[in-house]
Amino acid sequence: MRFIPSLFTLAVCSSFSIQADNAETAIERITVQGDLRQQSLQQLAGSIAVVSEQDAKRTSAQHLDDLLNQFANVNFSAGASRGRYIQMRGIGERSEFVDTINPSVGILIDGIDYSGLGITGISDMAQLEVFRGPEASRFGANALAGMLNLTTKGPTATPEGKLSATLANYDSRQLAAQFSNSVNSQLGYSLALEQQSSDGFIDNTYLNRDDTNNIDEFSGRFKVNYHPTERLALQFIAHLSDQDNGYDAFSLDRNRNTLSDEPGQDKIRSKALALNADYSGLGFADFNGQISWLTADSDYGFDEDWSYVGIHPDEYATTDRYLRAREQITLDYRLVSTPAGQLGGSDWVLGLYVAGKDYDLNRQFWNWDLWQADSFSSSLERSNAAVYGELTTPLNASWSLVSGMRLERYADIYSDSSGNAIKNHDMMWGANVSLNYQVNNQALIYLLAARGYKAGGVNGDALAKAADGNLTELNSKASFKPETLYNAEFGVKGSALDQSITARVAAFYMWRDDMQVKGWLNPDSGPQFAGFIDNAGSGRNYGIEMENRLQLHPQLALFLSASWLKTRLGNYITLDGDNLSGREQAQAPRFQYSVASDWYITDALTFNLSLQGKDAFFYSDGHNARSKRYELLNARISYQLANWELAAWTRNALDKDIGVRGFYFGNDPRDGYEPHVYEQLSEPRRVGVTASYQF
């Protein structure tokens, strides 16, 4: 990796070559909304990437899946119709079946916890922040490996609106509308609506249909800002999401042609409300708080045999369906010091977090032992309570020490239809310490150490299978322990005074203790699998990531992000006896890169080109199936005419088959259930046009 020293050289040189004169007038002012103090990106320690509406437009992104490929050391797994499972630096879950997952990478939308549900609708995106590395002090247990924080557009002082429509191949359509305004100086509102639909990219040759893996998604977001006094600001947030997607993604022939006679579904209907309060009348500190409520009902199921009755005498024909209900209430309150409230010249933050989440599952499946249709139900009640704080201590004009800590307790009450009733609880803690050298307003060098954590839990599927009496080896996998992650990081951030160069580089080394890995047991090589979460002894993840922006010419800008990652499993032997100790971890490609350019041909005509690449990676920690290395080419040309913008675009222009989920087992009776690598493929070549009107 000879290019790694040059990356540091670029960042360091750009940092120290900046002139301080008049820097305040030209400094890059990207405010990180997810930070406890909402500081500038260039003055905040940690590996954080920020994507704006313009960045999303560059690749014609319509969904979170389309955005994630441009981030260094970020990967995702579909496991459903959409990519809801995120991995950062090789850490993260890949799917959710019987057992409720504890996300290693969380998702926040306007501060509301959508972890495990994903993001639908990004047309009203104001800013997406990607926090890489353990972020326990900021976000708690759902940020072992990082956090995605999406902020959507809100009320404006004057009337603003936008209408957009997109047509693309595969009978794809997207309609979006946003409007915001203020009633008076105290009251403002915004409304955003979006509808996406597509036949999907699968042909079901048995049913002679091309829409069994379709997309049908609606999202609506409403905000009201109210300032009853000069010192008090209130914001009311309402979200509505209705996803009615098909799920028919895996093919016995290992291509985009399926044979399912009972295609599945991936439905999620969620509602969320939140109330934010900001009060600056205390004198010594500002008060920031949010109380939020979310409910989500999901229906996820698939044709388990991926085929039809009559395909072969040795066939089996079953389906698997998961009906889930989730409800949560979250409170997050904090005090942020003002200059009058500093402690010995140190800024501080003190916060309280409380959450209650209920998860109910009803699984409908074929019981192979009883040879009949069966069901399994479970209930999990989880409560979290945490206190957290952060202290920023100036050492002199340029040096500062930032230290933060979070102490969190969780308690689980689990029960299921197999008669299991288990209570779990644990005390966890996370911390971060960074030594920062602020070269000037536009350049920062930092050394960071952090500790993150993820809650343990119950393996309900393993308990149920063990209760059946045939898989007694699963008795030892009834529960799993919390995971701990330690991170040491060195980073440099710098931007030139005229913004011609912006560079951010971070190198990290992470230790994972009691790392949680997904295991599967298939004792008779038949259709019955038992999934469980296991604790491997340890793991190592280290590497480097960077983002650069170069203004090569007033009409030409170049954007480059890249990462190199090395991972290793600790002492890990599967129940099937496979020794995977020392192997690379799942969903951890050795390298990733994204190169993009903006060419302003004229004042009205713009051409965007991007190339994204990713190395091969293992699909699971329990088998050795791998994806393929790929390159993804995207292009867009747009024309601005007064308030109108017209664009033609293509994604995956080279029409690459890209795997986003993979399994290794036998499922085809035509070859005697010989094991194969079965992959779920991402979108093929997309071609579309978009028209938008802004007023």
XYZ file of C-alpha atoms in Angstrom:
695
model
C 0.000 0.000 0.000
C 2.531 2.587 -1.192
C -0.123 5.252 -1.609
C -0.845 5.414 2.141
C 2.121 7.660 3.085
C 1.185 10.011 0.249
C -2.318 10.381 1.658
C -0.946 11.546 4.986
C 1.500 13.813 3.193
C -1.303 15.462 1.244
C -3.396 16.059 4.350
C -0.531 17.289 6.523
C 0.893 19.571 3.839
C -2.486 21.078 3.086
C -2.975 21.670 6.817
C 0.300 23.481 7.404
C 0.317 25.424 4.146
C -2.881 27.274 4.949
C -2.561 30.966 5.691
C -4.392 32.185 8.771
C -5.205 35.645 7.426
C -8.935 36.223 7.086
C -9.514 32.515 7.653
C -12.765 33.197 9.429
C -14.342 34.451 6.215
C -13.465 31.415 4.128
C -13.515 28.491 6.558
C -15.515 25.464 5.488
C -18.591 25.634 7.699
C -20.066 22.160 7.705
C -21.737 21.743 11.069
C -21.998 18.169 12.346
C -25.555 17.880 13.641
C -24.930 14.580 15.435
C -22.135 15.977 17.601
C -22.972 16.815 21.199
C -21.940 20.447 20.633
C -22.674 20.636 16.868
C -19.167 21.733 15.934
C -17.524 22.321 12.562
C -16.429 19.174 10.728
C -12.880 20.505 10.316
C -12.580 21.166 14.057
C -13.983 17.877 15.317
C -11.816 14.842 16.142
C -12.913 11.578 14.588
C -13.420 10.034 11.163
C -16.656 11.640 9.982
C -17.931 11.958 6.425
C -20.713 14.368 5.511
C -22.898 14.122 2.416
C -25.112 16.974 1.235
C -28.021 17.095 -1.193
C -25.573 18.045 -3.949
C -23.407 15.003 -3.211
C -26.436 12.731 -3.550
C -27.412 14.389 -6.808
C -23.940 13.736 -8.240
C -24.619 9.979 -8.434
C -28.404 10.340 -8.992
C -28.932 8.569 -5.659
C -32.566 7.738 -4.899
C -32.074 5.609 -1.791
C -29.576 4.947 0.966
C -28.242 1.956 -1.026
C -27.164 4.342 -3.787
C -25.291 6.606 -1.349
C -23.285 4.102 0.672
C -20.878 3.072 -2.080
C -19.192 6.478 -2.019
C -18.070 6.194 1.618
C -14.677 4.827 2.617
C -14.795 1.709 4.831
C -18.597 1.484 4.661
C -20.390 -1.584 3.336
C -23.954 -2.861 3.469
C -25.901 -6.090 3.209
C -29.396 -6.382 1.765
C -30.865 -9.375 3.589
C -34.235 -8.018 2.412
C -35.492 -5.854 -0.441
C -33.298 -2.955 0.706
C -29.881 -2.503 2.311
C -30.866 -2.039 5.949
C -27.789 -3.610 7.529
C -24.665 -1.453 7.599
C -21.043 -2.386 8.283
C -18.256 0.049 9.078
C -14.613 -0.951 9.150
C -15.753 -4.564 8.746
C -18.159 -4.581 11.717
C -21.926 -4.930 11.446
C -24.868 -7.287 11.064
C -26.100 -8.770 7.775
C -29.728 -9.793 8.380
C -32.442 -10.334 10.965
C -34.463 -13.523 11.214
C -35.770 -15.012 14.479
C -33.598 -13.167 16.960
C -33.759 -9.407 17.463
C -30.453 -7.919 16.370
C -28.359 -5.464 18.341
C -27.095 -3.142 15.587
C -23.390 -2.382 15.489
C -24.176 0.573 13.226
C -27.254 2.578 14.142
C -29.453 4.845 12.038
C -30.956 8.130 13.204
C -33.397 10.225 11.181
C -33.968 13.660 12.716
C -32.741 12.180 15.992
C -35.259 9.283 15.956
C -33.807 5.776 16.247
C -34.469 3.780 13.058
C -31.738 1.202 13.680
C -32.628 -2.043 11.943
C -35.377 -0.391 9.881
C -33.238 1.476 7.374
C -33.863 4.743 5.568
C -36.592 5.253 2.989
C -36.825 8.519 1.107
C -33.784 10.804 0.790
C -35.250 13.425 -1.545
C -35.602 15.857 1.400
C -32.145 15.105 2.797
C -30.350 18.132 4.188
C -27.269 16.259 5.431
C -26.142 12.682 6.041
C -23.324 12.157 8.524
C -21.293 8.960 8.711
C -19.516 8.465 12.048
C -16.907 5.699 11.747
C -15.494 3.918 14.768
C -16.984 3.371 18.248
C -19.270 6.281 19.191
C -20.594 5.139 22.563
C -20.115 8.531 24.237
C -22.308 10.243 21.647
C -24.842 7.553 20.747
C -24.593 4.582 23.116
C -25.049 0.858 22.432
C -26.153 1.131 18.774
C -22.862 2.694 17.697
C -20.258 0.013 18.373
C -18.815 0.500 14.872
C -20.402 3.806 13.909
C -23.598 5.705 13.214
C -25.560 7.102 10.272
C -27.222 10.388 11.166
C -29.685 11.791 8.620
C -31.068 15.305 9.018
C -33.944 16.262 6.745
C -34.936 19.719 5.570
C -37.020 21.897 7.866
C -39.004 25.143 7.912
C -37.653 28.240 6.158
C -38.230 31.968 6.725
C -39.649 32.451 3.216
C -41.720 30.148 0.972
C -39.607 27.472 -0.698
C -40.681 24.437 -2.641
C -39.524 21.754 -5.018
C -41.252 19.235 -7.261
C -39.362 16.433 -8.976
C -40.217 13.433 -11.129
C -38.025 10.560 -12.302
C -38.615 7.881 -14.920
C -36.177 4.991 -15.367
C -35.938 1.535 -16.841
C -37.549 -1.439 -15.115
C -40.761 0.608 -14.998
C -39.294 2.796 -12.242
C -40.950 6.015 -11.133
C -40.256 8.514 -8.390
C -42.306 11.570 -7.402
C -41.180 13.950 -4.672
C -42.486 17.246 -3.332
C -41.278 19.581 -0.595
C -42.624 22.862 0.693
C -41.597 25.041 3.623
C -42.637 28.450 4.904
C -43.152 30.580 7.992
C -46.531 31.775 9.231
C -44.862 34.553 11.232
C -41.590 35.202 13.054
C -42.440 32.536 15.635
C -44.010 29.735 13.614
C -42.782 27.824 10.566
C -43.490 24.487 8.922
C -42.242 22.062 6.243
C -43.719 19.075 4.457
C -41.937 16.468 2.323
C -43.606 13.627 0.409
C -42.000 10.937 -1.737
C -43.238 7.912 -3.670
C -40.963 5.356 -5.342
C -42.017 2.360 -7.383
C -40.266 -0.147 -9.639
C -40.813 -3.634 -11.014
C -37.425 -4.605 -9.615
C -34.642 -6.443 -11.378
C -35.818 -10.059 -11.219
C -37.655 -12.152 -13.800
C -39.706 -14.952 -12.287
C -39.727 -17.404 -15.186
C -42.106 -19.853 -13.497
C -44.832 -17.251 -12.894
C -43.901 -15.306 -16.031
C -43.686 -12.072 -14.005
C -41.067 -9.341 -13.758
C -42.389 -7.633 -10.608
C -42.029 -10.266 -7.861
C -39.115 -8.292 -6.373
C -40.783 -4.922 -6.832
C -40.309 -1.652 -4.959
C -43.310 0.338 -3.678
C -42.374 2.909 -1.018
C -43.965 6.048 0.363
C -42.508 8.428 2.930
C -43.835 11.631 4.436
C -42.129 14.003 6.865
C -43.646 17.036 8.559
C -41.957 19.598 10.813
C -43.197 22.598 12.779
C -40.858 25.110 14.419
C -42.257 27.314 17.192
C -40.374 30.020 19.098
C -42.651 31.096 21.969
C -39.836 33.250 23.412
C -36.399 34.387 22.316
C -34.794 31.755 24.534
C -37.044 28.768 23.803
C -37.301 26.922 20.491
C -39.596 23.943 19.988
C -39.744 21.596 17.027
C -42.423 19.014 16.347
C -41.518 16.170 13.947
C -43.795 13.582 12.358
C -42.683 10.730 10.073
C -44.747 8.236 8.104
C -43.290 5.401 6.044
C -45.096 2.707 4.086
C -42.939 0.115 2.331
C -44.758 -2.603 0.374
C -41.916 -4.327 -1.456
C -41.705 -7.798 -2.887
C -38.939 -10.216 -1.963
C -37.910 -12.781 -4.560
C -34.168 -12.307 -4.819
C -32.405 -15.696 -4.799
C -32.211 -17.974 -7.819
C -31.430 -21.694 -7.986
C -29.722 -20.929 -11.303
C -27.639 -18.229 -9.559
C -28.744 -15.369 -11.818
C -31.624 -12.875 -12.047
C -34.160 -15.532 -13.102
C -36.111 -17.076 -10.227
C -38.439 -20.102 -10.106
C -40.439 -19.296 -6.954
C -44.118 -20.214 -6.959
C -44.777 -18.300 -3.719
C -42.732 -15.069 -3.888
C -42.201 -13.301 -0.597
C -42.706 -9.795 0.698
C -40.812 -7.149 2.641
C -43.309 -4.737 4.158
C -42.669 -2.097 6.802
C -45.176 0.457 8.020
C -43.791 2.885 10.564
C -44.934 6.055 12.306
C -42.803 8.326 14.455
C -43.297 11.512 16.466
C -40.715 13.671 18.211
C -40.607 16.900 20.186
C -37.335 18.827 20.408
C -36.707 21.658 22.859
C -33.782 24.100 22.974
C -33.682 26.526 25.895
C -30.960 29.131 26.435
C -32.312 30.889 29.534
C -30.292 29.089 32.205
C -27.226 31.284 31.843
C -24.609 28.656 32.669
C -25.795 26.134 30.044
C -28.129 25.575 27.127
C -30.713 22.818 27.399
C -31.287 20.471 24.429
C -33.795 17.665 24.619
C -35.810 15.273 22.506
C -38.596 12.863 23.330
C -39.571 10.509 20.516
C -41.971 7.665 19.843
C -41.858 5.125 17.030
C -43.962 2.163 16.075
C -43.234 -0.196 13.193
C -45.008 -3.288 11.872
C -43.146 -5.478 9.407
C -44.018 -8.521 7.315
C -40.978 -10.279 5.903
C -41.181 -13.625 4.163
C -39.849 -15.688 1.284
C -40.226 -18.894 -0.680
C -37.848 -21.125 1.256
C -37.242 -23.605 -1.559
C -36.894 -20.879 -4.263
C -38.796 -23.162 -6.648
C -42.167 -24.638 -7.534
C -44.017 -27.864 -6.850
C -42.991 -30.407 -9.472
C -39.454 -29.197 -10.149
C -37.983 -32.543 -9.005
C -39.084 -35.717 -7.169
C -36.735 -34.838 -4.276
C -38.154 -31.349 -3.866
C -39.500 -29.685 -0.777
C -41.945 -26.754 -0.848
C -42.126 -24.411 2.128
C -42.265 -20.728 3.008
C -40.869 -18.756 5.932
C -42.586 -15.610 7.257
C -41.695 -13.170 10.039
C -44.321 -10.773 11.411
C -42.824 -8.188 13.739
C -44.181 -5.346 15.845
C -41.871 -2.776 17.382
C -42.656 0.137 19.669
C -40.198 2.443 21.372
C -40.071 5.599 23.455
C -36.785 7.477 23.778
C -35.747 10.475 25.844
C -32.433 12.264 25.406
C -31.753 15.403 27.457
C -28.508 17.314 27.781
C -26.983 20.479 29.180
C -24.319 22.182 27.056
C -22.169 24.735 28.836
C -22.070 28.394 27.831
C -19.028 30.657 28.373
C -20.547 31.678 31.715
C -20.806 28.042 32.818
C -17.316 26.841 31.941
C -15.390 24.851 34.534
C -11.938 26.337 34.800
C -12.074 27.373 31.166
C -13.383 23.958 30.055
C -16.555 23.430 28.051
C -18.757 20.549 29.161
C -21.791 18.501 28.218
C -23.905 16.458 30.642
C -26.711 14.227 29.377
C -29.353 11.679 30.352
C -30.738 8.986 28.034
C -33.690 6.670 28.697
C -35.329 4.264 26.245
C -37.930 1.516 26.333
C -38.346 -0.825 23.362
C -40.771 -3.695 22.857
C -40.293 -6.284 20.107
C -42.914 -8.923 19.300
C -42.363 -11.676 16.727
C -44.650 -14.242 15.162
C -42.878 -16.631 12.821
C -44.874 -18.883 10.488
C -42.819 -21.762 9.088
C -42.756 -25.464 8.226
C -41.737 -27.690 11.143
C -39.695 -30.514 9.665
C -39.737 -32.560 12.847
C -43.541 -32.480 13.130
C -43.956 -32.387 9.327
C -46.596 -29.697 9.506
C -47.052 -25.938 9.418
C -46.043 -24.371 12.706
C -45.524 -21.012 14.359
C -43.159 -19.502 16.895
C -43.733 -16.327 18.856
C -41.465 -14.330 21.131
C -41.486 -11.094 23.071
C -38.555 -8.942 24.105
C -38.847 -5.931 26.406
C -35.673 -3.893 26.585
C -35.014 -0.857 28.751
C -31.919 1.339 28.580
C -30.785 4.101 30.908
C -27.566 6.054 30.525
C -25.731 9.112 31.756
C -23.037 10.655 29.614
C -20.755 13.639 29.554
C -17.963 15.342 27.655
C -15.291 17.808 28.746
C -13.214 19.996 26.419
C -10.154 21.406 28.142
C -7.916 23.957 26.345
C -4.243 23.309 27.101
C -3.055 26.441 25.269
C -4.060 28.438 22.201
C -3.682 25.436 19.874
C -3.855 22.284 21.989
C -6.955 20.859 23.666
C -7.994 17.656 25.401
C -11.490 16.247 24.824
C -12.723 13.462 27.090
C -16.127 11.810 27.174
C -17.788 8.916 28.948
C -21.104 7.087 28.937
C -22.406 4.661 31.539
C -25.370 2.586 30.355
C -27.461 -0.199 31.829
C -29.776 -2.407 29.817
C -32.324 -4.946 31.048
C -34.107 -7.543 28.896
C -37.217 -9.561 29.626
C -37.580 -12.355 27.069
C -40.300 -14.971 26.647
C -41.408 -17.247 23.814
C -43.919 -19.909 22.853
C -41.414 -22.678 23.636
C -41.777 -21.865 27.325
C -38.535 -19.937 27.728
C -38.541 -16.965 30.080
C -35.194 -15.241 30.550
C -34.086 -11.991 32.134
C -30.768 -10.434 31.181
C -29.117 -7.240 32.302
C -25.689 -5.722 32.179
C -23.814 -2.525 32.893
C -21.743 -1.205 30.008
C -19.492 1.777 29.585
C -17.893 3.647 26.738
C -15.374 6.451 26.608
C -13.309 8.619 24.303
C -10.217 10.755 24.797
C -8.674 12.886 22.060
C -5.662 15.166 22.018
C -6.275 17.871 19.410
C -3.848 20.262 17.775
C -5.734 23.038 15.982
C -3.206 24.299 13.445
C -5.613 27.079 12.516
C -9.339 27.426 11.897
C -9.160 25.106 8.924
C -6.730 22.392 10.005
C -6.752 19.831 12.806
C -4.444 17.012 13.843
C -5.765 14.622 16.469
C -4.924 11.468 18.395
C -7.992 9.572 19.582
C -8.699 6.595 21.845
C -12.234 5.260 22.271
C -14.129 2.355 23.817
C -17.483 1.202 22.446
C -19.931 -1.513 23.415
C -22.881 -3.530 22.177
C -25.465 -5.291 24.311
C -25.696 -9.053 24.670
C -28.911 -11.008 24.300
C -30.863 -14.230 23.976
C -30.680 -16.735 21.113
C -34.378 -17.503 20.895
C -34.030 -19.627 17.761
C -31.356 -21.790 19.395
C -33.479 -22.211 22.529
C -36.521 -23.260 20.511
C -34.561 -25.767 18.404
C -32.892 -27.191 21.512
C -36.334 -27.596 23.118
C -37.391 -29.721 20.143
C -34.826 -32.257 21.328
C -33.031 -32.811 18.043
C -30.431 -30.048 18.232
C -29.240 -30.411 21.800
C -25.829 -28.947 20.910
C -27.572 -25.570 20.804
C -28.118 -25.620 24.574
C -24.701 -24.018 24.948
C -25.785 -21.122 22.706
C -28.808 -19.962 24.719
C -27.392 -16.465 25.164
C -24.417 -14.340 24.163
C -22.341 -11.727 25.935
C -21.886 -8.015 25.194
C -19.131 -7.069 22.791
C -16.480 -4.445 23.475
C -14.500 -2.492 20.885
C -11.348 -0.440 21.519
C -10.130 2.035 18.912
C -6.873 3.975 18.575
C -6.893 6.552 15.792
C -4.684 9.240 14.308
C -6.204 11.773 11.950
C -5.478 14.909 9.968
C -8.004 17.342 8.530
C -7.131 20.348 6.428
C -8.552 22.692 3.832
C -7.002 25.527 1.872
C -8.151 29.072 2.457
C -9.694 29.283 -1.013
C -11.231 25.784 -0.574
C -9.219 24.482 -3.547
C -8.084 21.514 -1.425
C -9.884 19.691 1.359
C -8.258 16.590 2.847
C -9.238 14.263 5.680
C -7.233 11.152 6.571
C -7.581 8.757 9.504
C -5.571 5.665 10.442
C -6.995 3.309 13.080
C -6.357 0.093 14.961
C -9.282 -1.623 16.694
C -9.472 -4.506 19.178
C -12.681 -6.497 19.483
C -13.329 -8.497 22.661
C -16.087 -11.151 22.823
C -16.953 -10.210 19.266
C -20.455 -11.255 18.262
C -20.601 -13.398 15.136
C -23.534 -15.028 13.367
C -23.466 -18.827 13.345
C -25.620 -21.434 11.617
C -26.134 -25.106 12.348
C -27.369 -27.496 9.671
C -26.967 -30.914 11.308
C -28.446 -33.163 8.602
C -27.649 -31.042 5.532
C -31.405 -30.751 5.021
C -33.611 -27.645 4.865
C -33.595 -27.032 8.634
C -31.146 -24.374 9.812
C -30.718 -22.921 13.276
C -29.255 -19.463 13.561
C -27.580 -18.063 16.641
C -25.183 -15.346 17.730
C -21.901 -16.556 19.146
C -18.971 -14.846 20.845
C -15.632 -15.321 19.109
C -12.604 -14.769 21.312
C -11.377 -11.530 19.797
C -10.796 -9.705 16.555
C -8.519 -7.139 14.983
C -9.507 -4.449 12.492
C -7.063 -1.835 11.274
C -6.647 0.373 8.266
C -6.850 3.834 6.790
C -9.564 5.965 5.205
C -9.596 9.345 3.520
C -11.737 11.913 1.716
C -10.286 14.597 -0.557
C -11.742 17.393 -2.647
C -9.631 19.153 -5.283
C -10.763 22.229 -7.216
C -8.603 21.660 -10.279
C -10.173 24.493 -12.254
C -13.021 26.949 -11.623
C -15.141 24.634 -13.788
C -13.779 21.267 -12.618
C -13.822 19.660 -9.157
C -12.530 16.195 -8.224
C -13.682 14.136 -5.239
C -11.759 11.112 -3.971
C -12.481 8.760 -1.074
C -10.551 5.565 -0.456
C -9.893 3.031 2.274
C -7.722 0.053 3.041
C -8.825 -2.431 5.687
C -7.314 -5.508 7.296
C -9.408 -7.705 9.603
C -8.913 -10.953 11.467
C -11.202 -13.278 13.417
C -9.962 -14.395 16.808
C -10.279 -17.911 18.169
C -13.452 -19.124 16.452
C -14.521 -22.726 15.712
C -18.066 -23.241 14.423
C -20.441 -25.896 15.770
C -19.858 -27.781 12.507
C -16.168 -27.949 13.454
C -14.823 -25.454 10.938
C -11.833 -23.581 12.317
C -12.113 -19.992 11.060
C -9.607 -18.527 13.519
C -7.447 -15.891 11.883
C -9.620 -15.557 8.796
C -10.815 -12.158 7.533
C -14.104 -10.990 8.988
C -17.332 -10.862 6.979
C -18.400 -7.823 4.923
C -14.882 -6.384 5.220
C -13.477 -5.626 1.736
C -9.715 -5.043 1.734
C -10.080 -1.816 -0.244
C -12.778 0.571 -1.419
C -12.600 3.745 -3.480
C -14.811 6.367 -5.052
C -13.646 8.928 -7.605
C -16.109 11.579 -8.796
C -15.935 14.790 -10.772
C -18.129 17.833 -11.363
C -17.528 19.506 -14.714
C -19.387 22.776 -15.155
C -19.325 22.953 -18.955
C -21.319 26.180 -18.967
C -23.301 28.088 -16.369
C -26.298 25.900 -17.225
C -24.759 22.572 -18.280
C -23.072 20.190 -15.787
C -21.569 16.754 -16.292
C -20.948 14.396 -13.345
C -18.919 11.204 -13.579
C -18.071 8.755 -10.799
C -16.295 5.425 -10.477
C -16.656 3.296 -7.357
C -14.790 0.093 -6.592
C -14.780 -2.548 -3.896
C -12.619 -5.590 -3.226
C -14.048 -9.076 -2.701
C -15.199 -9.929 0.830
C -16.576 -12.885 2.793
C -20.359 -12.985 3.085
C -20.414 -14.570 6.536
C -18.297 -15.411 9.552
C -19.664 -18.972 9.394
C -18.606 -20.024 5.876
C -16.063 -19.112 3.205
C -18.319 -17.868 0.409
C -17.012 -14.628 -1.093
C -18.293 -11.824 -3.249
C -16.511 -10.624 -6.379
C -14.447 -7.488 -6.784
C -16.278 -4.888 -8.824
C -16.189 -1.393 -10.315
C -19.322 0.737 -10.598
C -19.538 3.536 -13.184
C -22.141 6.319 -12.881
C -22.762 9.360 -15.068
C -25.144 12.323 -15.087
C -25.670 15.328 -17.319
C -27.976 18.128 -16.242
C -29.235 21.395 -17.664
C -30.419 24.291 -15.513
C -33.055 26.586 -17.042
C -34.376 29.271 -14.678
C -36.201 27.281 -11.974
C -36.102 24.036 -13.965
C -33.451 21.332 -13.954
C -33.461 18.486 -16.458
C -31.081 15.535 -16.036
C -30.278 12.258 -17.769
C -28.330 9.707 -15.778
C -27.069 6.154 -15.559
C -25.977 4.036 -12.606
C -23.917 0.866 -12.981
C -23.312 1.829 -16.595
C -21.065 -1.229 -17.129
C -23.940 -3.520 -16.071
C -21.954 -5.391 -13.405
C -23.530 -8.159 -11.319
C -22.852 -7.047 -7.745
C -23.564 -9.313 -4.779
C -25.058 -7.673 -1.683
C -25.862 -10.857 0.285
C -24.539 -14.377 0.006
C -25.077 -17.862 1.441
C -23.351 -21.208 0.966
C -25.503 -24.313 1.187
C -27.449 -26.776 -0.971
C -30.972 -25.850 -2.094
C -31.382 -27.297 -5.594
C -32.950 -30.788 -5.819
C -31.903 -31.030 -9.471
C -28.252 -31.552 -8.482
C -28.867 -33.479 -5.270
C -28.680 -30.367 -3.075
C -25.037 -29.765 -3.899
C -23.740 -26.723 -1.948
C -23.303 -23.524 -3.962
C -22.698 -19.856 -3.332
C -26.080 -18.175 -3.748
C -26.074 -14.402 -4.082
C -28.599 -11.616 -3.956
C -27.656 -9.150 -6.680
C -27.821 -5.376 -6.575
C -29.342 -3.290 -9.354
C -28.091 -3.841 -12.935
C -27.580 -0.983 -15.400
C -30.012 1.841 -14.657
C -30.917 4.596 -17.091
C -33.283 7.414 -16.239
C -34.341 11.034 -16.605
C -35.242 13.482 -13.848
C -37.060 16.813 -14.059
C -37.340 19.156 -11.088
C -38.890 22.564 -10.527
C -37.754 24.708 -7.616
C -39.585 27.795 -6.418
